[in-house]
PDB file of C-alpha atoms and ligand atoms in Angstrom:
ATOM      1  CA  MET A   8      -0.025  -9.531  17.957  1.00 46.00           C
ATOM      2  CA  ALA A   9      -1.118 -13.065  18.691  1.00 54.00           C
ATOM      3  CA  GLY A  10       2.413 -14.468  19.014  1.00 76.00           C
ATOM      4  CA  THR A  11       2.096 -18.100  17.968  1.00 92.00           C
ATOM      5  CA  PRO A  12       5.353 -20.117  18.010  1.00 93.00           C
ATOM      6  CA  GLU A  13       5.314 -20.180  14.201  1.00 93.00           C
ATOM      7  CA  LEU A  14       5.048 -16.397  13.945  1.00 95.00           C
ATOM      8  CA  SER A  15       7.861 -15.988  16.472  1.00 96.00           C
ATOM      9  CA  ARG A  16      10.042 -18.366  14.481  1.00 96.00           C
ATOM     10  CA  LEU A  17       9.442 -16.462  11.234  1.00 96.00           C
ATOM     11  CA  LEU A  18      10.052 -13.153  12.958  1.00 96.00           C
ATOM     12  CA  ASP A  19      13.302 -14.412  14.519  1.00 95.00           C
ATOM     13  CA  GLU A  20      14.463 -15.503  11.098  1.00 95.00           C
ATOM     14  CA  ILE A  21      13.655 -12.072   9.669  1.00 95.00           C
ATOM     15  CA  ARG A  22      15.412 -10.248  12.486  1.00 92.00           C
ATOM     16  CA  GLN A  23      18.560 -12.389  12.253  1.00 91.00           C
ATOM     17  CA  ALA A  24      19.708 -10.724   9.046  1.00 86.00           C
ATOM     18  CA  ASP A  25      19.639  -7.052   8.473  1.00 82.00           C
ATOM     19  CA  ASP A  26      18.078  -6.910   5.015  1.00 88.00           C
ATOM     20  CA  VAL A  27      14.410  -6.359   5.702  1.00 95.00           C
ATOM     21  CA  PRO A  28      12.814  -4.545   2.739  1.00 97.00           C
ATOM     22  CA  ARG A  29      12.694  -0.860   3.570  1.00 97.00           C
ATOM     23  CA  HIS A  30       9.485  -0.318   1.644  1.00 98.00           C
ATOM     24  CA  VAL A  31       6.739  -2.894   1.072  1.00 98.00           C
ATOM     25  CA  ALA A  32       3.800  -2.024  -1.192  1.00 98.00           C
ATOM     26  CA  VAL A  33       0.644  -4.123  -1.322  1.00 98.00           C
ATOM     27  CA  ILE A  34      -2.143  -4.557  -3.864  1.00 98.00           C
ATOM     28  CA  MET A  35      -4.871  -5.798  -1.539  1.00 98.00           C
ATOM     29  CA  ASP A  36      -7.051  -7.959  -3.751  1.00 98.00           C
ATOM     30  CA  GLY A  37      -9.693 -10.631  -3.251  1.00 98.00           C
ATOM     31  CA  ASN A  38     -12.164  -9.079  -0.799  1.00 98.00           C
ATOM     32  CA  GLY A  39     -15.046  -9.657  -3.212  1.00 98.00           C
ATOM     33  CA  ARG A  40     -14.118 -13.301  -3.829  1.00 98.00           C
ATOM     34  CA  TRP A  41     -13.685 -13.926  -0.126  1.00 98.00           C
ATOM     35  CA  ALA A  42     -17.244 -12.672   0.455  1.00 98.00           C
ATOM     36  CA  ARG A  43     -18.693 -14.485  -2.561  1.00 98.00           C
ATOM     37  CA  ASP A  44     -17.155 -17.791  -1.443  1.00 98.00           C
ATOM     38  CA  ARG A  45     -19.094 -17.429   1.806  1.00 98.00           C
ATOM     39  CA  GLY A  46     -22.359 -16.257   0.250  1.00 98.00           C
ATOM     40  CA  LEU A  47     -21.854 -12.799   1.789  1.00 98.00           C
ATOM     41  CA  PRO A  48     -22.284  -9.329   0.250  1.00 96.00           C
ATOM     42  CA  ARG A  49     -19.091  -7.764  -1.112  1.00 96.00           C
ATOM     43  CA  TRP A  50     -18.931  -5.101   1.579  1.00 96.00           C
ATOM     44  CA  LYS A  51     -18.439  -7.804   4.190  1.00 97.00           C
ATOM     45  CA  GLY A  52     -15.308  -8.822   2.299  1.00 98.00           C
ATOM     46  CA  HIS A  53     -14.049  -5.249   2.483  1.00 98.00           C
ATOM     47  CA  ARG A  54     -14.830  -5.117   6.195  1.00 97.00           C
ATOM     48  CA  GLU A  55     -12.825  -8.282   6.736  1.00 98.00           C
ATOM     49  CA  GLY A  56     -10.115  -6.687   4.579  1.00 98.00           C
ATOM     50  CA  MET A  57      -9.914  -3.850   7.085  1.00 97.00           C
ATOM     51  CA  LYS A  58      -8.879  -6.362   9.755  1.00 97.00           C
ATOM     52  CA  ALA A  59      -6.144  -7.606   7.427  1.00 98.00           C
ATOM     53  CA  VAL A  60      -4.884  -4.006   7.110  1.00 98.00           C
ATOM     54  CA  ARG A  61      -4.475  -3.976  10.863  1.00 98.00           C
ATOM     55  CA  ARG A  62      -2.528  -7.268  10.860  1.00 98.00           C
ATOM     56  CA  CYS A  63      -0.314  -6.055   8.033  1.00 98.00           C
ATOM     57  CA  VAL A  64       0.528  -2.827   9.896  1.00 98.00           C
ATOM     58  CA  GLU A  65       1.306  -4.769  13.070  1.00 98.00           C
ATOM     59  CA  GLY A  66       3.470  -7.240  11.163  1.00 98.00           C
ATOM     60  CA  SER A  67       5.340  -4.404   9.461  1.00 98.00           C
ATOM     61  CA  LEU A  68       6.081  -2.795  12.809  1.00 98.00           C
ATOM     62  CA  GLN A  69       7.310  -6.095  14.218  1.00 97.00           C
ATOM     63  CA  ALA A  70       9.490  -6.820  11.201  1.00 97.00           C
ATOM     64  CA  GLY A  71      11.066  -3.362  11.159  1.00 97.00           C
ATOM     65  CA  ILE A  72       9.761  -2.251   7.745  1.00 98.00           C
ATOM     66  CA  SER A  73       9.938   1.524   7.503  1.00 97.00           C
ATOM     67  CA  HIS A  74       7.412   2.193   4.702  1.00 98.00           C
ATOM     68  CA  LEU A  75       4.221   0.291   3.990  1.00 98.00           C
ATOM     69  CA  THR A  76       2.074   1.431   1.063  1.00 98.00           C
ATOM     70  CA  LEU A  77      -1.419   0.007   0.664  1.00 98.00           C
ATOM     71  CA  TYR A  78      -3.530   0.349  -2.486  1.00 98.00           C
ATOM     72  CA  ALA A  79      -6.842   1.030  -0.769  1.00 98.00           C
ATOM     73  CA  PHE A  80      -8.860   2.512  -3.649  1.00 97.00           C
ATOM     74  CA  SER A  81      -7.932   3.023  -7.285  1.00 97.00           C
ATOM     75  CA  ARG A  82      -9.269   5.701  -9.629  1.00 97.00           C
ATOM     76  CA  GLU A  83     -10.944   2.872 -11.519  1.00 96.00           C
ATOM     77  CA  ASN A  84     -12.731   1.756  -8.334  1.00 97.00           C
ATOM     78  CA  TRP A  85     -14.988   4.837  -8.658  1.00 98.00           C
ATOM     79  CA  ASP A  86     -16.722   2.898 -11.461  1.00 97.00           C
ATOM     80  CA  ARG A  87     -17.946   0.213  -9.065  1.00 97.00           C
ATOM     81  CA  PRO A  88     -21.639   0.220  -8.060  1.00 95.00           C
ATOM     82  CA  PRO A  89     -22.392   3.339  -5.945  1.00 96.00           C
ATOM     83  CA  ALA A  90     -23.359   1.233  -2.918  1.00 95.00           C
ATOM     84  CA  GLU A  91     -19.942  -0.476  -2.917  1.00 95.00           C
ATOM     85  CA  VAL A  92     -18.137   2.857  -3.296  1.00 96.00           C
ATOM     86  CA  ARG A  93     -20.162   4.235  -0.375  1.00 95.00           C
ATOM     87  CA  ALA A  94     -19.308   1.170   1.701  1.00 95.00           C
ATOM     88  CA  LEU A  95     -15.594   1.578   0.972  1.00 96.00           C
ATOM     89  CA  MET A  96     -15.671   5.277   1.912  1.00 96.00           C
ATOM     90  CA  ALA A  97     -17.562   4.454   5.113  1.00 96.00           C
ATOM     91  CA  LEU A  98     -14.951   1.813   5.943  1.00 96.00           C
ATOM     92  CA  LEU A  99     -12.193   4.339   5.505  1.00 97.00           C
ATOM     93  CA  VAL A 100     -13.871   6.653   8.010  1.00 97.00           C
ATOM     94  CA  GLU A 101     -14.429   3.720  10.359  1.00 97.00           C
ATOM     95  CA  TYR A 102     -10.789   2.648  10.008  1.00 96.00           C
ATOM     96  CA  VAL A 103      -9.650   6.108  11.081  1.00 96.00           C
ATOM     97  CA  GLU A 104     -12.036   6.151  14.044  1.00 96.00           C
ATOM     98  CA  ARG A 105     -11.012   2.683  15.201  1.00 96.00           C
ATOM     99  CA  GLU A 106      -7.295   2.769  14.581  1.00 97.00           C
ATOM    100  CA  ALA A 107      -6.096   6.368  15.040  1.00 98.00           C
ATOM    101  CA  ARG A 108      -5.291   6.012  18.725  1.00 98.00           C
ATOM    102  CA  GLU A 109      -3.300   2.816  18.277  1.00 98.00           C
ATOM    103  CA  LEU A 110      -1.485   4.109  15.203  1.00 98.00           C
ATOM    104  CA  VAL A 111      -0.328   7.117  17.225  1.00 98.00           C
ATOM    105  CA  ALA A 112       0.664   4.895  20.178  1.00 98.00           C
ATOM    106  CA  ASN A 113       2.728   2.674  17.865  1.00 98.00           C
ATOM    107  CA  GLY A 114       4.511   5.574  16.172  1.00 98.00           C
ATOM    108  CA  VAL A 115       2.853   5.037  12.777  1.00 98.00           C
ATOM    109  CA  ARG A 116       2.763   8.084  10.537  1.00 98.00           C
ATOM    110  CA  VAL A 117      -0.002   7.997   7.946  1.00 98.00           C
ATOM    111  CA  THR A 118       0.215   9.750   4.586  1.00 98.00           C
ATOM    112  CA  VAL A 119      -2.487   9.606   1.939  1.00 97.00           C
ATOM    113  CA  PHE A 120      -1.828  10.055  -1.740  1.00 96.00           C
ATOM    114  CA  GLY A 121      -4.178  10.060  -4.725  1.00 97.00           C
ATOM    115  CA  ASP A 122      -6.890  12.452  -5.842  1.00 96.00           C
ATOM    116  CA  ARG A 123      -8.346  13.373  -2.476  1.00 95.00           C
ATOM    117  CA  ASP A 124     -10.610  16.000  -4.037  1.00 95.00           C
ATOM    118  CA  ARG A 125     -12.880  13.188  -5.179  1.00 95.00           C
ATOM    119  CA  LEU A 126     -13.394  11.848  -1.655  1.00 96.00           C
ATOM    120  CA  SER A 127     -16.554  12.708   0.243  1.00 92.00           C
ATOM    121  CA  ALA A 128     -16.127  15.652   2.616  1.00 94.00           C
ATOM    122  CA  GLU A 129     -16.333  13.262   5.563  1.00 95.00           C
ATOM    123  CA  ALA A 130     -13.725  10.833   4.207  1.00 96.00           C
ATOM    124  CA  ARG A 131     -11.401  13.700   3.252  1.00 97.00           C
ATOM    125  CA  SER A 132     -11.613  15.337   6.638  1.00 97.00           C
ATOM    126  CA  SER A 133     -11.148  11.981   8.312  1.00 97.00           C
ATOM    127  CA  VAL A 134      -7.909  11.165   6.480  1.00 97.00           C
ATOM    128  CA  GLU A 135      -6.617  14.708   6.952  1.00 97.00           C
ATOM    129  CA  THR A 136      -7.177  14.448  10.687  1.00 97.00           C
ATOM    130  CA  LEU A 137      -5.382  11.093  10.660  1.00 98.00           C
ATOM    131  CA  GLU A 138      -2.414  12.575   8.793  1.00 98.00           C
ATOM    132  CA  ARG A 139      -2.227  15.435  11.279  1.00 98.00           C
ATOM    133  CA  THR A 140      -2.536  13.370  14.449  1.00 98.00           C
ATOM    134  CA  THR A 141      -0.059  10.716  13.317  1.00 98.00           C
ATOM    135  CA  SER A 142       2.500  13.165  11.897  1.00 98.00           C
ATOM    136  CA  PRO A 143       4.989  12.814  14.803  1.00 98.00           C
ATOM    137  CA  GLY A 144       5.231   9.017  14.242  1.00 98.00           C
ATOM    138  CA  SER A 145       8.614   7.677  13.185  1.00 98.00           C
ATOM    139  CA  ALA A 146       8.427   3.875  13.571  1.00 98.00           C
ATOM    140  CA  LEU A 147       6.550   3.203  10.322  1.00 98.00           C
ATOM    141  CA  CYS A 148       5.275   5.365   7.461  1.00 98.00           C
ATOM    142  CA  LEU A 149       1.931   3.976   6.367  1.00 98.00           C
ATOM    143  CA  ASN A 150       1.046   5.341   2.946  1.00 98.00           C
ATOM    144  CA  LEU A 151      -2.526   4.862   1.809  1.00 98.00           C
ATOM    145  CA  ALA A 152      -3.146   5.159  -1.933  1.00 98.00           C
ATOM    146  CA  ILE A 153      -6.740   6.318  -2.229  1.00 98.00           C
ATOM    147  CA  SER A 154      -8.362   7.388  -5.496  1.00 98.00           C
ATOM    148  CA  TYR A 155      -4.932   6.715  -6.939  1.00 98.00           C
ATOM    149  CA  GLY A 156      -3.832   5.849 -10.468  1.00 98.00           C
ATOM    150  CA  GLY A 157      -0.232   5.403 -11.596  1.00 98.00           C
ATOM    151  CA  ARG A 158      -0.687   6.797 -15.103  1.00 98.00           C
ATOM    152  CA  ASP A 159      -2.459   9.809 -13.721  1.00 97.00           C
ATOM    153  CA  GLU A 160       0.372  10.394 -11.274  1.00 98.00           C
ATOM    154  CA  ILE A 161       2.917  10.239 -14.126  1.00 98.00           C
ATOM    155  CA  LEU A 162       0.838  12.676 -16.179  1.00 98.00           C
ATOM    156  CA  GLY A 163       0.720  15.037 -13.210  1.00 98.00           C
ATOM    157  CA  ALA A 164       4.517  14.908 -12.905  1.00 98.00           C
ATOM    158  CA  ALA A 165       4.928  15.542 -16.638  1.00 98.00           C
ATOM    159  CA  ARG A 166       2.557  18.501 -16.353  1.00 98.00           C
ATOM    160  CA  GLY A 167       4.483  19.877 -13.372  1.00 97.00           C
ATOM    161  CA  LEU A 168       7.796  19.629 -15.213  1.00 97.00           C
ATOM    162  CA  ALA A 169       6.296  21.224 -18.338  1.00 98.00           C
ATOM    163  CA  GLU A 170       5.078  24.149 -16.212  1.00 98.00           C
ATOM    164  CA  ASP A 171       8.552  24.478 -14.667  1.00 97.00           C
ATOM    165  CA  ALA A 172      10.085  24.494 -18.150  1.00 97.00           C
ATOM    166  CA  VAL A 173       7.638  27.066 -19.542  1.00 98.00           C
ATOM    167  CA  SER A 174       8.216  29.385 -16.599  1.00 98.00           C
ATOM    168  CA  GLY A 175      11.994  28.959 -16.920  1.00 97.00           C
ATOM    169  CA  ARG A 176      12.476  27.207 -13.559  1.00 97.00           C
ATOM    170  CA  ILE A 177      14.083  24.235 -15.310  1.00 96.00           C
ATOM    171  CA  ASP A 178      15.924  23.719 -18.591  1.00 97.00           C
ATOM    172  CA  PRO A 179      14.309  20.716 -20.397  1.00 97.00           C
ATOM    173  CA  ALA A 180      17.819  19.383 -20.993  1.00 97.00           C
ATOM    174  CA  ASP A 181      18.250  19.074 -17.214  1.00 97.00           C
ATOM    175  CA  ILE A 182      15.162  16.899 -16.670  1.00 97.00           C
ATOM    176  CA  ASP A 183      16.255  13.634 -15.114  1.00 97.00           C
ATOM    177  CA  ALA A 184      14.820  10.920 -12.855  1.00 97.00           C
ATOM    178  CA  SER A 185      15.346  13.021  -9.705  1.00 97.00           C
ATOM    179  CA  SER A 186      13.567  16.110 -11.024  1.00 97.00           C
ATOM    180  CA  PHE A 187      10.754  13.889 -12.311  1.00 98.00           C
ATOM    181  CA  GLU A 188      10.399  12.102  -8.968  1.00 98.00           C
ATOM    182  CA  ARG A 189      10.097  15.401  -7.129  1.00 97.00           C
ATOM    183  CA  HIS A 190       6.782  15.869  -8.978  1.00 98.00           C
ATOM    184  CA  LEU A 191       5.383  12.435  -8.122  1.00 98.00           C
ATOM    185  CA  GLN A 192       2.883  12.073  -5.282  1.00 97.00           C
ATOM    186  CA  THR A 193       5.377   9.735  -3.633  1.00 97.00           C
ATOM    187  CA  ALA A 194       8.166  12.368  -3.599  1.00 97.00           C
ATOM    188  CA  GLY A 195      10.456  11.667  -0.663  1.00 96.00           C
ATOM    189  CA  ILE A 196       9.308   8.043  -0.260  1.00 97.00           C
ATOM    190  CA  PRO A 197      11.869   5.416  -1.333  1.00 98.00           C
ATOM    191  CA  ASP A 198      10.828   3.071  -4.168  1.00 98.00           C
ATOM    192  CA  PRO A 199       9.202  -0.171  -2.982  1.00 98.00           C
ATOM    193  CA  ASP A 200      11.678  -3.018  -2.557  1.00 97.00           C
ATOM    194  CA  LEU A 201       8.884  -5.567  -2.481  1.00 98.00           C
ATOM    195  CA  LEU A 202       5.450  -5.460  -4.118  1.00 98.00           C
ATOM    196  CA  ILE A 203       2.947  -7.982  -2.799  1.00 98.00           C
ATOM    197  CA  ARG A 204      -0.287  -8.820  -4.587  1.00 98.00           C
ATOM    198  CA  THR A 205      -2.875 -11.078  -3.023  1.00 98.00           C
ATOM    199  CA  SER A 206      -5.476 -13.340  -4.655  1.00 98.00           C
ATOM    200  CA  GLY A 207      -3.177 -14.685  -7.343  1.00 98.00           C
ATOM    201  CA  GLU A 208      -3.752 -12.110 -10.085  1.00 96.00           C
ATOM    202  CA  MET A 209      -0.644 -11.378 -12.164  1.00 97.00           C
ATOM    203  CA  ARG A 210      -1.363  -7.688 -12.733  1.00 96.00           C
ATOM    204  CA  ILE A 211      -0.046  -4.325 -11.608  1.00 98.00           C
ATOM    205  CA  SER A 212      -3.412  -2.558 -11.983  1.00 98.00           C
ATOM    206  CA  ASN A 213      -2.029   0.944 -12.476  1.00 98.00           C
ATOM    207  CA  PHE A 214      -0.211   0.948  -9.120  1.00 98.00           C
ATOM    208  CA  LEU A 215       3.061   2.881  -8.635  1.00 98.00           C
ATOM    209  CA  LEU A 216       4.058   2.380 -12.272  1.00 98.00           C
ATOM    210  CA  TRP A 217       7.202   4.498 -12.074  1.00 98.00           C
ATOM    211  CA  GLN A 218       8.261   3.440  -8.601  1.00 98.00           C
ATOM    212  CA  ILE A 219       8.186  -0.361  -9.044  1.00 98.00           C
ATOM    213  CA  ALA A 220      10.711  -0.427 -11.901  1.00 97.00           C
ATOM    214  CA  TYR A 221      13.050  -2.647  -9.854  1.00 96.00           C
ATOM    215  CA  SER A 222      10.754  -3.927  -7.107  1.00 97.00           C
ATOM    216  CA  GLU A 223      10.628  -7.639  -6.411  1.00 97.00           C
ATOM    217  CA  LEU A 224       7.141  -8.984  -7.131  1.00 98.00           C
ATOM    218  CA  TYR A 225       5.476 -11.494  -4.831  1.00 98.00           C
ATOM    219  CA  VAL A 226       2.051 -12.849  -5.736  1.00 98.00           C
ATOM    220  CA  THR A 227       0.229 -15.032  -3.233  1.00 98.00           C
ATOM    221  CA  PRO A 228      -3.010 -16.921  -3.861  1.00 98.00           C
ATOM    222  CA  VAL A 229      -4.218 -15.911  -0.393  1.00 98.00           C
ATOM    223  CA  LEU A 230      -7.232 -13.580  -0.572  1.00 98.00           C
ATOM    224  CA  TRP A 231      -6.674 -10.251   1.163  1.00 98.00           C
ATOM    225  CA  PRO A 232      -9.105 -10.857   4.079  1.00 98.00           C
ATOM    226  CA  GLU A 233      -6.999 -13.895   5.003  1.00 98.00           C
ATOM    227  CA  PHE A 234      -3.673 -12.105   4.789  1.00 98.00           C
ATOM    228  CA  GLY A 235      -1.854 -11.671   8.071  1.00 98.00           C
ATOM    229  CA  GLU A 236       1.509 -11.492   9.772  1.00 98.00           C
ATOM    230  CA  ARG A 237       2.442 -15.005   8.641  1.00 97.00           C
ATOM    231  CA  GLU A 238       1.880 -14.203   4.950  1.00 98.00           C
ATOM    232  CA  LEU A 239       3.786 -10.929   5.300  1.00 98.00           C
ATOM    233  CA  TYR A 240       6.751 -12.635   6.952  1.00 98.00           C
ATOM    234  CA  GLU A 241       6.789 -15.351   4.295  1.00 97.00           C
ATOM    235  CA  ALA A 242       6.881 -12.683   1.591  1.00 98.00           C
ATOM    236  CA  ILE A 243       9.803 -10.948   3.337  1.00 97.00           C
ATOM    237  CA  LEU A 244      11.724 -14.205   3.631  1.00 96.00           C
ATOM    238  CA  GLU A 245      11.102 -14.953  -0.044  1.00 96.00           C
ATOM    239  CA  TYR A 246      12.307 -11.434  -0.915  1.00 96.00           C
ATOM    240  CA  ARG A 247      15.512 -12.164   0.942  1.00 93.00           C
ATOM    241  CA  ARG A 248      16.135 -15.220  -1.194  1.00 90.00           C
ATOM    242  CA  ARG A 249      15.947 -13.134  -4.365  1.00 89.00           C
ATOM    243  CA  GLU A 250      19.042 -11.662  -5.940  1.00 79.00           C
ATOM    244  CA  ARG A 251      18.354  -8.049  -6.873  1.00 73.00           C
ATOM    245  CA  ARG A 252      20.451  -7.087  -9.854  1.00 77.00           C
ATOM    246  CA  PHE A 253      18.916  -3.768 -10.981  1.00 80.00           C
ATOM    247  CA  GLY A 254      19.726  -4.719 -14.575  1.00 80.00           C
ATOM    248  CA  ARG A 255      23.362  -5.495 -13.764  1.00 81.00           C
ATOM    249  CA  VAL A 256      25.221  -8.798 -13.695  1.00 78.00           C
ATOM    250  CA  GLY A 257      24.803 -10.872 -10.527  1.00 77.00           C
ATOM    251  CA  ALA A 258      27.459 -11.328  -7.817  1.00 69.00           C
TER     252      ALA A 258
HETATM  253  C1  FPP B 315      -9.844  -5.321  -3.825  1.00 83.45           C
HETATM  254  O1  FPP B 315     -10.701  -6.434  -3.665  1.00 83.45           O
HETATM  255  C2  FPP B 315      -9.925  -4.434  -2.688  1.00 83.45           C
HETATM  256  C3  FPP B 315     -10.392  -3.151  -2.736  1.00 83.45           C
HETATM  257  C4  FPP B 315     -10.884  -2.536  -3.974  1.00 83.45           C
HETATM  258  C5  FPP B 315     -10.504  -2.298  -1.536  1.00 83.45           C
HETATM  259  C6  FPP B 315      -9.464  -2.490  -0.488  1.00 83.45           C
HETATM  260  C7  FPP B 315     -10.047  -2.025   0.801  1.00 83.45           C
HETATM  261  C8  FPP B 315      -9.825  -2.584   2.003  1.00 83.45           C
HETATM  262  C9  FPP B 315      -8.865  -3.667   2.210  1.00 83.45           C
HETATM  263  C10 FPP B 315     -10.560  -2.171   3.222  1.00 83.45           C
HETATM  264  C11 FPP B 315     -10.385  -0.781   3.680  1.00 83.45           C
HETATM  265  C12 FPP B 315      -8.988  -0.295   3.692  1.00 83.45           C
HETATM  266  C13 FPP B 315      -8.528   0.676   4.501  1.00 83.45           C
HETATM  267  C14 FPP B 315      -7.144   1.172   4.384  1.00 83.45           C
HETATM  268  C15 FPP B 315      -9.390   1.250   5.523  1.00 83.45           C
HETATM  269  P1  FPP B 315     -11.814  -6.693  -4.766  1.00 83.45           P
HETATM  270  O2  FPP B 315     -13.082  -6.070  -4.278  1.00 83.45           O
HETATM  271  O3  FPP B 315     -11.365  -6.213  -6.102  1.00 83.45           O
HETATM  272  O4  FPP B 315     -11.893  -8.255  -4.733  1.00 83.45           O
HETATM  273  P2  FPP B 315     -12.300  -9.222  -5.930  1.00 83.45           P
HETATM  274  O5  FPP B 315     -11.250  -9.036  -7.003  1.00 83.45           O
HETATM  275  O6  FPP B 315     -12.232 -10.577  -5.301  1.00 83.45           O
HETATM  276  O7  FPP B 315     -13.670  -8.827  -6.364  1.00 83.45           O
END
């Protein structure tokens, strides 16, 4: 990481206290606007966005975050023009080729969730190889949501529980949050403490609908291709100033 004095100062501040968010989730938005503002095609915005992914992973490692979840491609994104979808899939493959070695070296374990059956054979095999080669990593879990939709995930969990009930594996009266969560694609991953959205939009866009029930929301006007360690650290410091009450009365 390019360690400017300002980044070091922010990082020192983060490390001084021991309440770094365990899980940070990010809606990476604004690639298209970044490109448009420069008279460039949209795919160039996505390519620049890939560099921001790298900075965000590095910043997370430095800050001691244990889970980072990135919304890389939603189910709704399949409805974009075919050329843009192809460009995004190609970027995913390129990301794996470029970053795999360093992710392994830095102890990053990558997990992909979403409907991977819809990915091209090349993209699917690429992410599966990445999951396999990074599986020993224990410094940071990087979760990539690809072809993901929150409502769809909830429907899948409801379907799974209904099947368990019909086959007698569970009594419907015993269904609770824990049994439900075991059927989510994020089973085993703690809920996000902090949800960051770039580019200023005040929307959740079908991301982790169940899991963000009590997440702190942080929206920055910065477009995703310009997001970096500094913006991540500022979000963490803002998170620390919040009082999380989980529906209870404050201290
Ligand atoms: C939203 O910007 C961004 C996406 C739909 C794709 C995110 C992809 C990347 C950051 C690059 C590849 C990622 C990985 C993990 C390899 P938008 O296109 O909706 O922007 P706009 O709202 O300004 O049009």
